[in-house]
mmCIF file with all atom_site columns, C-alpha atoms and ligand atoms in Angstrom:
data_model
loop_
_atom_site.group_PDB
_atom_site.id
_atom_site.type_symbol
_atom_site.label_atom_id
_atom_site.label_alt_id
_atom_site.label_comp_id
_atom_site.label_asym_id
_atom_site.label_entity_id
_atom_site.label_seq_id
_atom_site.pdbx_PDB_ins_code
_atom_site.Cartn_x
_atom_site.Cartn_y
_atom_site.Cartn_z
_atom_site.occupancy
_atom_site.B_iso_or_equiv
_atom_site.pdbx_formal_charge
_atom_site.auth_seq_id
_atom_site.auth_comp_id
_atom_site.auth_asym_id
_atom_site.auth_atom_id
_atom_site.pdbx_PDB_model_num
ATOM   1   C  CA  . MET H 1 1   ? -11.729 -1.651  3.169   1.00 87.00 ? 1   MET H CA  1
ATOM   2   C  CA  . LYS H 1 2   ? -10.935 0.279   6.284   1.00 92.00 ? 2   LYS H CA  1
ATOM   3   C  CA  . LEU H 1 3   ? -8.794  -0.805  9.205   1.00 95.00 ? 3   LEU H CA  1
ATOM   4   C  CA  . LEU H 1 4   ? -8.225  0.454   12.697  1.00 97.00 ? 4   LEU H CA  1
ATOM   5   C  CA  . VAL H 1 5   ? -4.697  -0.144  13.966  1.00 98.00 ? 5   VAL H CA  1
ATOM   6   C  CA  . VAL H 1 6   ? -4.183  0.257   17.731  1.00 98.00 ? 6   VAL H CA  1
ATOM   7   C  CA  . GLU H 1 7   ? -0.429  0.358   18.319  1.00 97.00 ? 7   GLU H CA  1
ATOM   8   C  CA  . ASP H 1 8   ? 1.574   2.610   20.609  1.00 97.00 ? 8   ASP H CA  1
ATOM   9   C  CA  . GLU H 1 9   ? 5.080   2.110   19.188  1.00 96.00 ? 9   GLU H CA  1
ATOM   10  C  CA  . PRO H 1 10  ? 5.341   5.068   16.791  1.00 95.00 ? 10  PRO H CA  1
ATOM   11  C  CA  . GLU H 1 11  ? 7.696   3.441   14.334  1.00 96.00 ? 11  GLU H CA  1
ATOM   12  C  CA  . LEU H 1 12  ? 5.732   0.212   14.093  1.00 96.00 ? 12  LEU H CA  1
ATOM   13  C  CA  . GLY H 1 13  ? 2.484   2.169   13.819  1.00 97.00 ? 13  GLY H CA  1
ATOM   14  C  CA  . ARG H 1 14  ? 3.790   4.138   10.860  1.00 96.00 ? 14  ARG H CA  1
ATOM   15  C  CA  . LEU H 1 15  ? 5.165   1.002   9.227   1.00 96.00 ? 15  LEU H CA  1
ATOM   16  C  CA  . LEU H 1 16  ? 1.819   -0.785  9.577   1.00 97.00 ? 16  LEU H CA  1
ATOM   17  C  CA  . CYS H 1 17  ? -0.108  2.162   8.186   1.00 96.00 ? 17  CYS H CA  1
ATOM   18  C  CA  . SER H 1 18  ? 2.064   2.568   5.137   1.00 96.00 ? 18  SER H CA  1
ATOM   19  C  CA  . ALA H 1 19  ? 2.095   -1.192  4.438   1.00 96.00 ? 19  ALA H CA  1
ATOM   20  C  CA  . PHE H 1 20  ? -1.702  -1.419  4.664   1.00 96.00 ? 20  PHE H CA  1
ATOM   21  C  CA  . GLU H 1 21  ? -2.151  1.717   2.569   1.00 94.00 ? 21  GLU H CA  1
ATOM   22  C  CA  . ARG H 1 22  ? 0.119   0.317   -0.129  1.00 94.00 ? 22  ARG H CA  1
ATOM   23  C  CA  . ALA H 1 23  ? -2.037  -2.804  -0.057  1.00 93.00 ? 23  ALA H CA  1
ATOM   24  C  CA  . GLY H 1 24  ? -5.105  -0.654  -0.808  1.00 90.00 ? 24  GLY H CA  1
ATOM   25  C  CA  . PHE H 1 25  ? -6.606  -0.284  2.681   1.00 94.00 ? 25  PHE H CA  1
ATOM   26  C  CA  . ALA H 1 26  ? -7.590  2.930   4.411   1.00 93.00 ? 26  ALA H CA  1
ATOM   27  C  CA  . VAL H 1 27  ? -6.092  2.991   7.901   1.00 96.00 ? 27  VAL H CA  1
ATOM   28  C  CA  . ASP H 1 28  ? -6.643  4.921   11.102  1.00 96.00 ? 28  ASP H CA  1
ATOM   29  C  CA  . LEU H 1 29  ? -3.942  4.662   13.737  1.00 97.00 ? 29  LEU H CA  1
ATOM   30  C  CA  . ALA H 1 30  ? -4.795  4.895   17.437  1.00 97.00 ? 30  ALA H CA  1
ATOM   31  C  CA  . THR H 1 31  ? -1.915  4.939   19.907  1.00 98.00 ? 31  THR H CA  1
ATOM   32  C  CA  . SER H 1 32  ? -3.871  4.198   23.096  1.00 98.00 ? 32  SER H CA  1
ATOM   33  C  CA  . LEU H 1 33  ? -6.994  2.387   24.274  1.00 97.00 ? 33  LEU H CA  1
ATOM   34  C  CA  . HIS H 1 34  ? -8.647  5.721   24.803  1.00 97.00 ? 34  HIS H CA  1
ATOM   35  C  CA  . GLU H 1 35  ? -7.972  6.815   21.237  1.00 97.00 ? 35  GLU H CA  1
ATOM   36  C  CA  . GLY H 1 36  ? -9.028  3.412   19.882  1.00 96.00 ? 36  GLY H CA  1
ATOM   37  C  CA  . ARG H 1 37  ? -12.356 3.693   21.722  1.00 95.00 ? 37  ARG H CA  1
ATOM   38  C  CA  . GLY H 1 38  ? -12.850 7.167   20.305  1.00 94.00 ? 38  GLY H CA  1
ATOM   39  C  CA  . PHE H 1 39  ? -12.275 6.028   16.712  1.00 94.00 ? 39  PHE H CA  1
ATOM   40  C  CA  . LEU H 1 40  ? -14.557 3.023   17.139  1.00 92.00 ? 40  LEU H CA  1
ATOM   41  C  CA  . ALA H 1 41  ? -17.299 5.266   18.465  1.00 88.00 ? 41  ALA H CA  1
ATOM   42  C  CA  . VAL H 1 42  ? -17.353 7.524   15.412  1.00 88.00 ? 42  VAL H CA  1
ATOM   43  C  CA  . ALA H 1 43  ? -16.153 5.498   12.430  1.00 84.00 ? 43  ALA H CA  1
ATOM   44  C  CA  . GLY H 1 44  ? -17.013 2.209   10.760  1.00 84.00 ? 44  GLY H CA  1
ATOM   45  C  CA  . TYR H 1 45  ? -14.228 -0.323  10.296  1.00 91.00 ? 45  TYR H CA  1
ATOM   46  C  CA  . ASP H 1 46  ? -13.961 -3.580  8.418   1.00 90.00 ? 46  ASP H CA  1
ATOM   47  C  CA  . ALA H 1 47  ? -11.295 -5.022  10.738  1.00 93.00 ? 47  ALA H CA  1
ATOM   48  C  CA  . ALA H 1 48  ? -8.924  -4.040  13.550  1.00 96.00 ? 48  ALA H CA  1
ATOM   49  C  CA  . VAL H 1 49  ? -5.320  -4.835  14.426  1.00 97.00 ? 49  VAL H CA  1
ATOM   50  C  CA  . LEU H 1 50  ? -4.850  -4.626  18.170  1.00 97.00 ? 50  LEU H CA  1
ATOM   51  C  CA  . ASP H 1 51  ? -1.663  -4.408  20.222  1.00 96.00 ? 51  ASP H CA  1
ATOM   52  C  CA  . LEU H 1 52  ? -2.048  -5.666  23.804  1.00 95.00 ? 52  LEU H CA  1
ATOM   53  C  CA  . SER H 1 53  ? 0.451   -3.620  25.824  1.00 94.00 ? 53  SER H CA  1
ATOM   54  C  CA  . LEU H 1 54  ? -0.842  -0.081  25.538  1.00 96.00 ? 54  LEU H CA  1
ATOM   55  C  CA  . PRO H 1 55  ? 0.066   2.924   27.657  1.00 97.00 ? 55  PRO H CA  1
ATOM   56  C  CA  . ASP H 1 56  ? -3.365  3.133   29.267  1.00 97.00 ? 56  ASP H CA  1
ATOM   57  C  CA  . GLY H 1 57  ? -4.100  -0.558  29.664  1.00 96.00 ? 57  GLY H CA  1
ATOM   58  C  CA  . ASP H 1 58  ? -4.495  -3.937  28.042  1.00 95.00 ? 58  ASP H CA  1
ATOM   59  C  CA  . GLY H 1 59  ? -5.815  -4.269  24.505  1.00 95.00 ? 59  GLY H CA  1
ATOM   60  C  CA  . LEU H 1 60  ? -7.870  -7.241  25.667  1.00 94.00 ? 60  LEU H CA  1
ATOM   61  C  CA  . SER H 1 61  ? -10.125 -4.900  27.619  1.00 93.00 ? 61  SER H CA  1
ATOM   62  C  CA  . LEU H 1 62  ? -11.001 -3.040  24.419  1.00 94.00 ? 62  LEU H CA  1
ATOM   63  C  CA  . LEU H 1 63  ? -11.664 -6.363  22.696  1.00 92.00 ? 63  LEU H CA  1
ATOM   64  C  CA  . ALA H 1 64  ? -13.909 -7.425  25.575  1.00 88.00 ? 64  ALA H CA  1
ATOM   65  C  CA  . GLU H 1 65  ? -15.854 -4.146  25.335  1.00 88.00 ? 65  GLU H CA  1
ATOM   66  C  CA  . LEU H 1 66  ? -16.358 -4.669  21.614  1.00 84.00 ? 66  LEU H CA  1
ATOM   67  C  CA  . ARG H 1 67  ? -17.599 -8.202  22.066  1.00 80.00 ? 67  ARG H CA  1
ATOM   68  C  CA  . ARG H 1 68  ? -19.883 -7.220  24.937  1.00 77.00 ? 68  ARG H CA  1
ATOM   69  C  CA  . ALA H 1 69  ? -21.370 -4.590  22.650  1.00 73.00 ? 69  ALA H CA  1
ATOM   70  C  CA  . GLY H 1 70  ? -21.997 -7.361  20.110  1.00 66.00 ? 70  GLY H CA  1
ATOM   71  C  CA  . ALA H 1 71  ? -19.583 -5.969  17.539  1.00 70.00 ? 71  ALA H CA  1
ATOM   72  C  CA  . GLY H 1 72  ? -18.619 -8.655  15.016  1.00 73.00 ? 72  GLY H CA  1
ATOM   73  C  CA  . LEU H 1 73  ? -15.669 -6.627  13.771  1.00 86.00 ? 73  LEU H CA  1
ATOM   74  C  CA  . PRO H 1 74  ? -12.815 -9.032  12.918  1.00 91.00 ? 74  PRO H CA  1
ATOM   75  C  CA  . VAL H 1 75  ? -9.905  -8.385  15.296  1.00 93.00 ? 75  VAL H CA  1
ATOM   76  C  CA  . LEU H 1 76  ? -6.326  -9.557  14.915  1.00 96.00 ? 76  LEU H CA  1
ATOM   77  C  CA  . ILE H 1 77  ? -4.124  -9.319  17.999  1.00 95.00 ? 77  ILE H CA  1
ATOM   78  C  CA  . LEU H 1 78  ? -0.568  -8.270  17.246  1.00 95.00 ? 78  LEU H CA  1
ATOM   79  C  CA  . THR H 1 79  ? 1.624   -8.666  20.270  1.00 92.00 ? 79  THR H CA  1
ATOM   80  C  CA  . ALA H 1 80  ? 4.993   -9.576  21.715  1.00 90.00 ? 80  ALA H CA  1
ATOM   81  C  CA  . ARG H 1 81  ? 3.279   -11.947 24.179  1.00 88.00 ? 81  ARG H CA  1
ATOM   82  C  CA  . ASP H 1 82  ? 4.084   -15.304 22.704  1.00 84.00 ? 82  ASP H CA  1
ATOM   83  C  CA  . ALA H 1 83  ? 3.249   -17.812 25.429  1.00 86.00 ? 83  ALA H CA  1
ATOM   84  C  CA  . PRO H 1 84  ? 0.647   -20.381 24.337  1.00 83.00 ? 84  PRO H CA  1
ATOM   85  C  CA  . GLU H 1 85  ? -1.598  -19.369 27.253  1.00 85.00 ? 85  GLU H CA  1
ATOM   86  C  CA  . ASP H 1 86  ? -1.529  -15.764 26.004  1.00 87.00 ? 86  ASP H CA  1
ATOM   87  C  CA  . ARG H 1 87  ? -2.785  -16.902 22.606  1.00 85.00 ? 87  ARG H CA  1
ATOM   88  C  CA  . VAL H 1 88  ? -5.494  -19.020 24.158  1.00 83.00 ? 88  VAL H CA  1
ATOM   89  C  CA  . HIS H 1 89  ? -6.493  -16.129 26.383  1.00 85.00 ? 89  HIS H CA  1
ATOM   90  C  CA  . GLY H 1 90  ? -6.597  -13.703 23.410  1.00 87.00 ? 90  GLY H CA  1
ATOM   91  C  CA  . LEU H 1 91  ? -8.624  -16.034 21.227  1.00 83.00 ? 91  LEU H CA  1
ATOM   92  C  CA  . ASN H 1 92  ? -10.999 -16.812 24.099  1.00 80.00 ? 92  ASN H CA  1
ATOM   93  C  CA  . ALA H 1 93  ? -11.499 -13.099 24.620  1.00 83.00 ? 93  ALA H CA  1
ATOM   94  C  CA  . GLY H 1 94  ? -12.945 -12.930 21.114  1.00 83.00 ? 94  GLY H CA  1
ATOM   95  C  CA  . ALA H 1 95  ? -9.959  -12.273 18.858  1.00 88.00 ? 95  ALA H CA  1
ATOM   96  C  CA  . ASP H 1 96  ? -10.227 -13.795 15.391  1.00 88.00 ? 96  ASP H CA  1
ATOM   97  C  CA  . ASP H 1 97  ? -6.506  -14.204 14.876  1.00 90.00 ? 97  ASP H CA  1
ATOM   98  C  CA  . TYR H 1 98  ? -3.251  -13.748 16.765  1.00 91.00 ? 98  TYR H CA  1
ATOM   99  C  CA  . LEU H 1 99  ? 0.166   -12.831 15.408  1.00 92.00 ? 99  LEU H CA  1
ATOM   100 C  CA  . VAL H 1 100 ? 3.339   -12.561 17.472  1.00 91.00 ? 100 VAL H CA  1
ATOM   101 C  CA  . LYS H 1 101 ? 5.948   -9.832  17.005  1.00 91.00 ? 101 LYS H CA  1
ATOM   102 C  CA  . PRO H 1 102 ? 8.317   -9.806  15.232  1.00 90.00 ? 102 PRO H CA  1
ATOM   103 C  CA  . PHE H 1 103 ? 6.200   -10.771 12.275  1.00 92.00 ? 103 PHE H CA  1
ATOM   104 C  CA  . HIS H 1 104 ? 6.373   -10.755 8.513   1.00 93.00 ? 104 HIS H CA  1
ATOM   105 C  CA  . LEU H 1 105 ? 4.313   -7.878  7.049   1.00 94.00 ? 105 LEU H CA  1
ATOM   106 C  CA  . PRO H 1 106 ? 2.996   -9.813  4.037   1.00 94.00 ? 106 PRO H CA  1
ATOM   107 C  CA  . GLU H 1 107 ? 1.736   -12.469 6.453   1.00 94.00 ? 107 GLU H CA  1
ATOM   108 C  CA  . LEU H 1 108 ? -0.112  -9.851  8.490   1.00 96.00 ? 108 LEU H CA  1
ATOM   109 C  CA  . ILE H 1 109 ? -1.748  -8.435  5.346   1.00 96.00 ? 109 ILE H CA  1
ATOM   110 C  CA  . ALA H 1 110 ? -2.673  -11.920 4.135   1.00 94.00 ? 110 ALA H CA  1
ATOM   111 C  CA  . ARG H 1 111 ? -4.224  -12.745 7.513   1.00 93.00 ? 111 ARG H CA  1
ATOM   112 C  CA  . ILE H 1 112 ? -6.277  -9.548  7.517   1.00 95.00 ? 112 ILE H CA  1
ATOM   113 C  CA  . ARG H 1 113 ? -7.519  -10.335 4.014   1.00 92.00 ? 113 ARG H CA  1
ATOM   114 C  CA  . ALA H 1 114 ? -8.409  -13.829 5.177   1.00 88.00 ? 114 ALA H CA  1
ATOM   115 C  CA  . LEU H 1 115 ? -10.440 -12.359 8.060   1.00 88.00 ? 115 LEU H CA  1
ATOM   116 C  CA  . LEU H 1 116 ? -12.240 -10.028 5.674   1.00 86.00 ? 116 LEU H CA  1
ATOM   117 C  CA  . ARG H 1 117 ? -13.193 -12.939 3.466   1.00 78.00 ? 117 ARG H CA  1
ATOM   118 C  CA  . ARG H 1 118 ? -15.068 -14.718 6.221   1.00 71.00 ? 118 ARG H CA  1
ATOM   119 C  CA  . PRO H 1 119 ? -18.796 -14.954 5.627   1.00 59.00 ? 119 PRO H CA  1
ATOM   120 C  CA  . SER H 1 120 ? -19.599 -12.564 8.480   1.00 46.00 ? 120 SER H CA  1
ATOM   121 C  CA  . ALA H 1 121 ? -17.431 -9.867  6.953   1.00 40.00 ? 121 ALA H CA  1
ATOM   122 C  CA  . ALA H 1 122 ? -17.773 -10.560 3.268   1.00 41.00 ? 122 ALA H CA  1
ATOM   123 C  CA  . LEU H 1 123 ? -20.732 -11.064 1.002   1.00 42.00 ? 123 LEU H CA  1
ATOM   124 C  CA  . GLY H 1 124 ? -18.833 -13.212 -1.461  1.00 49.00 ? 124 GLY H CA  1
ATOM   125 C  CA  . LEU H 1 125 ? -15.381 -13.914 -2.802  1.00 62.00 ? 125 LEU H CA  1
ATOM   126 C  CA  . THR H 1 126 ? -16.212 -12.858 -6.322  1.00 75.00 ? 126 THR H CA  1
ATOM   127 C  CA  . LEU H 1 127 ? -18.439 -9.891  -6.942  1.00 83.00 ? 127 LEU H CA  1
ATOM   128 C  CA  . SER H 1 128 ? -19.904 -9.489  -10.372 1.00 85.00 ? 128 SER H CA  1
ATOM   129 C  CA  . LEU H 1 129 ? -22.114 -7.203  -12.379 1.00 90.00 ? 129 LEU H CA  1
ATOM   130 C  CA  . GLY H 1 130 ? -22.746 -7.526  -16.112 1.00 90.00 ? 130 GLY H CA  1
ATOM   131 C  CA  . ASN H 1 131 ? -19.544 -8.760  -17.700 1.00 93.00 ? 131 ASN H CA  1
ATOM   132 C  CA  . LEU H 1 132 ? -17.376 -7.352  -14.890 1.00 94.00 ? 132 LEU H CA  1
ATOM   133 C  CA  . GLU H 1 133 ? -16.017 -9.576  -12.130 1.00 91.00 ? 133 GLU H CA  1
ATOM   134 C  CA  . LEU H 1 134 ? -13.943 -8.706  -9.106  1.00 90.00 ? 134 LEU H CA  1
ATOM   135 C  CA  . ASP H 1 135 ? -12.067 -11.465 -7.332  1.00 82.00 ? 135 ASP H CA  1
ATOM   136 C  CA  . THR H 1 136 ? -11.705 -10.141 -3.787  1.00 74.00 ? 136 THR H CA  1
ATOM   137 C  CA  . VAL H 1 137 ? -9.117  -12.805 -2.929  1.00 67.00 ? 137 VAL H CA  1
ATOM   138 C  CA  . LEU H 1 138 ? -6.734  -12.107 -5.791  1.00 74.00 ? 138 LEU H CA  1
ATOM   139 C  CA  . ARG H 1 139 ? -7.701  -8.395  -5.817  1.00 84.00 ? 139 ARG H CA  1
ATOM   140 C  CA  . GLN H 1 140 ? -8.257  -8.713  -9.537  1.00 89.00 ? 140 GLN H CA  1
ATOM   141 C  CA  . ALA H 1 141 ? -10.906 -7.247  -11.819 1.00 95.00 ? 141 ALA H CA  1
ATOM   142 C  CA  . ARG H 1 142 ? -11.791 -9.027  -15.041 1.00 94.00 ? 142 ARG H CA  1
ATOM   143 C  CA  . VAL H 1 143 ? -13.941 -8.293  -18.057 1.00 94.00 ? 143 VAL H CA  1
ATOM   144 C  CA  . GLY H 1 144 ? -14.770 -11.393 -20.086 1.00 87.00 ? 144 GLY H CA  1
ATOM   145 C  CA  . GLY H 1 145 ? -11.855 -13.207 -18.435 1.00 83.00 ? 145 GLY H CA  1
ATOM   146 C  CA  . GLN H 1 146 ? -9.422  -10.406 -19.317 1.00 92.00 ? 146 GLN H CA  1
ATOM   147 C  CA  . ILE H 1 147 ? -7.579  -8.975  -16.290 1.00 94.00 ? 147 ILE H CA  1
ATOM   148 C  CA  . LEU H 1 148 ? -7.733  -5.178  -15.899 1.00 95.00 ? 148 LEU H CA  1
ATOM   149 C  CA  . LEU H 1 149 ? -4.698  -3.274  -14.699 1.00 93.00 ? 149 LEU H CA  1
ATOM   150 C  CA  . LEU H 1 150 ? -6.013  -1.297  -11.746 1.00 95.00 ? 150 LEU H CA  1
ATOM   151 C  CA  . SER H 1 151 ? -4.263  0.309   -8.794  1.00 93.00 ? 151 SER H CA  1
ATOM   152 C  CA  . PRO H 1 152 ? -4.999  -0.975  -5.252  1.00 91.00 ? 152 PRO H CA  1
ATOM   153 C  CA  . ARG H 1 153 ? -7.174  2.066   -4.576  1.00 91.00 ? 153 ARG H CA  1
ATOM   154 C  CA  . GLU H 1 154 ? -9.095  1.643   -7.842  1.00 95.00 ? 154 GLU H CA  1
ATOM   155 C  CA  . ILE H 1 155 ? -9.728  -1.972  -6.833  1.00 94.00 ? 155 ILE H CA  1
ATOM   156 C  CA  . SER H 1 156 ? -10.908 -0.797  -3.401  1.00 92.00 ? 156 SER H CA  1
ATOM   157 C  CA  . VAL H 1 157 ? -13.396 1.727   -4.771  1.00 94.00 ? 157 VAL H CA  1
ATOM   158 C  CA  . LEU H 1 158 ? -14.616 -0.806  -7.327  1.00 95.00 ? 158 LEU H CA  1
ATOM   159 C  CA  . GLU H 1 159 ? -15.172 -3.316  -4.519  1.00 91.00 ? 159 GLU H CA  1
ATOM   160 C  CA  . LEU H 1 160 ? -17.178 -0.777  -2.514  1.00 91.00 ? 160 LEU H CA  1
ATOM   161 C  CA  . LEU H 1 161 ? -19.302 0.135   -5.545  1.00 93.00 ? 161 LEU H CA  1
ATOM   162 C  CA  . LEU H 1 162 ? -19.928 -3.516  -6.387  1.00 90.00 ? 162 LEU H CA  1
ATOM   163 C  CA  . ARG H 1 163 ? -20.917 -4.289  -2.796  1.00 83.00 ? 163 ARG H CA  1
ATOM   164 C  CA  . HIS H 1 164 ? -23.448 -1.460  -3.095  1.00 82.00 ? 164 HIS H CA  1
ATOM   165 C  CA  . GLN H 1 165 ? -24.550 -2.304  -6.619  1.00 81.00 ? 165 GLN H CA  1
ATOM   166 C  CA  . GLY H 1 166 ? -27.985 -0.974  -7.436  1.00 81.00 ? 166 GLY H CA  1
ATOM   167 C  CA  . GLN H 1 167 ? -27.767 1.470   -4.500  1.00 85.00 ? 167 GLN H CA  1
ATOM   168 C  CA  . VAL H 1 168 ? -26.096 4.826   -4.216  1.00 91.00 ? 168 VAL H CA  1
ATOM   169 C  CA  . ALA H 1 169 ? -22.729 4.595   -2.464  1.00 92.00 ? 169 ALA H CA  1
ATOM   170 C  CA  . LEU H 1 170 ? -22.578 7.827   -0.512  1.00 92.00 ? 170 LEU H CA  1
ATOM   171 C  CA  . ARG H 1 171 ? -19.699 10.095  -1.276  1.00 93.00 ? 171 ARG H CA  1
ATOM   172 C  CA  . ALA H 1 172 ? -18.776 10.687  2.383   1.00 90.00 ? 172 ALA H CA  1
ATOM   173 C  CA  . SER H 1 173 ? -18.886 7.000   3.162   1.00 90.00 ? 173 SER H CA  1
ATOM   174 C  CA  . LEU H 1 174 ? -16.652 6.172   0.172   1.00 92.00 ? 174 LEU H CA  1
ATOM   175 C  CA  . GLU H 1 175 ? -14.181 8.867   1.197   1.00 90.00 ? 175 GLU H CA  1
ATOM   176 C  CA  . ASP H 1 176 ? -14.218 7.580   4.737   1.00 86.00 ? 176 ASP H CA  1
ATOM   177 C  CA  . ARG H 1 177 ? -13.564 3.988   3.645   1.00 86.00 ? 177 ARG H CA  1
ATOM   178 C  CA  . LEU H 1 178 ? -10.902 4.949   1.110   1.00 88.00 ? 178 LEU H CA  1
ATOM   179 C  CA  . TYR H 1 179 ? -8.995  7.659   2.902   1.00 86.00 ? 179 TYR H CA  1
ATOM   180 C  CA  . GLY H 1 180 ? -9.756  7.132   6.599   1.00 78.00 ? 180 GLY H CA  1
ATOM   181 C  CA  . MET H 1 181 ? -9.073  9.954   9.008   1.00 70.00 ? 181 MET H CA  1
ATOM   182 C  CA  . ASP H 1 182 ? -6.261  11.100  6.752   1.00 68.00 ? 182 ASP H CA  1
ATOM   183 C  CA  . ARG H 1 183 ? -7.827  14.377  5.704   1.00 64.00 ? 183 ARG H CA  1
ATOM   184 C  CA  . ASP H 1 184 ? -4.795  15.148  3.552   1.00 71.00 ? 184 ASP H CA  1
ATOM   185 C  CA  . PHE H 1 185 ? -6.530  13.982  0.416   1.00 79.00 ? 185 PHE H CA  1
ATOM   186 C  CA  . THR H 1 186 ? -7.596  16.710  -1.998  1.00 83.00 ? 186 THR H CA  1
ATOM   187 C  CA  . PRO H 1 187 ? -11.318 17.558  -2.141  1.00 81.00 ? 187 PRO H CA  1
ATOM   188 C  CA  . ASN H 1 188 ? -11.675 16.095  -5.618  1.00 90.00 ? 188 ASN H CA  1
ATOM   189 C  CA  . ALA H 1 189 ? -9.561  12.972  -4.996  1.00 92.00 ? 189 ALA H CA  1
ATOM   190 C  CA  . LEU H 1 190 ? -12.595 10.691  -5.131  1.00 94.00 ? 190 LEU H CA  1
ATOM   191 C  CA  . GLU H 1 191 ? -13.864 12.289  -8.341  1.00 95.00 ? 191 GLU H CA  1
ATOM   192 C  CA  . VAL H 1 192 ? -10.475 11.857  -9.979  1.00 95.00 ? 192 VAL H CA  1
ATOM   193 C  CA  . LEU H 1 193 ? -10.316 8.246   -8.826  1.00 95.00 ? 193 LEU H CA  1
ATOM   194 C  CA  . ILE H 1 194 ? -13.818 7.463   -10.133 1.00 97.00 ? 194 ILE H CA  1
ATOM   195 C  CA  . HIS H 1 195 ? -13.091 9.247   -13.385 1.00 97.00 ? 195 HIS H CA  1
ATOM   196 C  CA  . ARG H 1 196 ? -9.990  7.112   -13.943 1.00 97.00 ? 196 ARG H CA  1
ATOM   197 C  CA  . LEU H 1 197 ? -11.760 3.912   -12.981 1.00 97.00 ? 197 LEU H CA  1
ATOM   198 C  CA  . ARG H 1 198 ? -14.666 4.706   -15.271 1.00 96.00 ? 198 ARG H CA  1
ATOM   199 C  CA  . ARG H 1 199 ? -12.299 5.242   -18.187 1.00 96.00 ? 199 ARG H CA  1
ATOM   200 C  CA  . ARG H 1 200 ? -10.431 2.002   -17.494 1.00 96.00 ? 200 ARG H CA  1
ATOM   201 C  CA  . LEU H 1 201 ? -13.681 0.061   -17.330 1.00 96.00 ? 201 LEU H CA  1
ATOM   202 C  CA  . GLN H 1 202 ? -14.895 1.645   -20.546 1.00 95.00 ? 202 GLN H CA  1
ATOM   203 C  CA  . ASP H 1 203 ? -11.615 0.934   -22.341 1.00 95.00 ? 203 ASP H CA  1
ATOM   204 C  CA  . ALA H 1 204 ? -11.866 -2.701  -21.283 1.00 95.00 ? 204 ALA H CA  1
ATOM   205 C  CA  . GLY H 1 205 ? -15.429 -2.953  -22.584 1.00 95.00 ? 205 GLY H CA  1
ATOM   206 C  CA  . ALA H 1 206 ? -17.049 -3.433  -19.182 1.00 95.00 ? 206 ALA H CA  1
ATOM   207 C  CA  . SER H 1 207 ? -20.843 -3.281  -19.404 1.00 92.00 ? 207 SER H CA  1
ATOM   208 C  CA  . PRO H 1 208 ? -21.729 -1.798  -15.982 1.00 91.00 ? 208 PRO H CA  1
ATOM   209 C  CA  . LEU H 1 209 ? -21.698 1.948   -15.654 1.00 91.00 ? 209 LEU H CA  1
ATOM   210 C  CA  . ILE H 1 210 ? -20.749 4.185   -12.768 1.00 95.00 ? 210 ILE H CA  1
ATOM   211 C  CA  . HIS H 1 211 ? -23.341 6.942   -12.525 1.00 94.00 ? 211 HIS H CA  1
ATOM   212 C  CA  . THR H 1 212 ? -22.607 10.154  -10.668 1.00 95.00 ? 212 THR H CA  1
ATOM   213 C  CA  . ILE H 1 213 ? -25.461 11.226  -8.417  1.00 94.00 ? 213 ILE H CA  1
ATOM   214 C  CA  . ARG H 1 214 ? -24.541 14.834  -8.064  1.00 92.00 ? 214 ARG H CA  1
ATOM   215 C  CA  . GLY H 1 215 ? -23.821 15.928  -4.514  1.00 90.00 ? 215 GLY H CA  1
ATOM   216 C  CA  . VAL H 1 216 ? -24.752 12.486  -3.159  1.00 94.00 ? 216 VAL H CA  1
ATOM   217 C  CA  . GLY H 1 217 ? -22.456 9.770   -4.424  1.00 95.00 ? 217 GLY H CA  1
ATOM   218 C  CA  . TYR H 1 218 ? -22.068 7.107   -7.078  1.00 96.00 ? 218 TYR H CA  1
ATOM   219 C  CA  . LEU H 1 219 ? -24.217 4.309   -8.354  1.00 94.00 ? 219 LEU H CA  1
ATOM   220 C  CA  . MET H 1 220 ? -22.908 1.266   -10.151 1.00 93.00 ? 220 MET H CA  1
ATOM   221 C  CA  . ALA H 1 221 ? -25.534 -0.317  -12.312 1.00 89.00 ? 221 ALA H CA  1
ATOM   222 C  CA  . PRO H 1 222 ? -25.824 -2.627  -15.307 1.00 82.00 ? 222 PRO H CA  1
ATOM   223 C  CA  . PRO H 1 223 ? -26.430 -0.866  -18.643 1.00 73.00 ? 223 PRO H CA  1
ATOM   224 C  CA  . SER H 1 224 ? -30.122 -0.038  -18.984 1.00 67.00 ? 224 SER H CA  1
HETATM 225 CA CA1 . CA  Y 2 .   ? 2.711   -1.849  22.805  1.00 67.95 ? 1   CA  Y CA1 1
#
């Protein structure tokens, strides 16, 4: 799952990025409206966290542009403006949720997950294929009721593959969703991740297989 964070306070921006990354999200950080617009124009996001007081204007104007363009992207406003009328204004402008600074990080992460679970954003709470199940609420994979020990990123790639089951998940799109604009990841990071996930699934006796479609991507399919 990939998030766009629009926040101009450098320290808070870094804190948000590292907290979301630890929780298994890929994150892009924009520090102005202009930068936020640029990211939204070129990348796909599953949700956005939007500060309101930005150096080049009000975050609500970006939200209004998104909604005018018909984008259903879930947006959480994160702001120091705590007057009830500000909340009403933000929600009326098309925000899906509103959290006032200072806030508790685990609450922010839980709220983003809740937004992602909404029917418009999610295809189901539990994804399954063969004897493998992924609970997207608990972030837990199970084979025959047995919980697998997977890292947040392994869970994220598994979720993406399961959402694309029966179709090829393109390599570039997986990398984009998993690593965001952070081009620091090594060229074979995705391969290593898939290799590890495949082994863990095999060890647990999972029936679906992850096929490598050379040069294109990966396909998760039930055993033929
Ligand atoms: Ca600000």
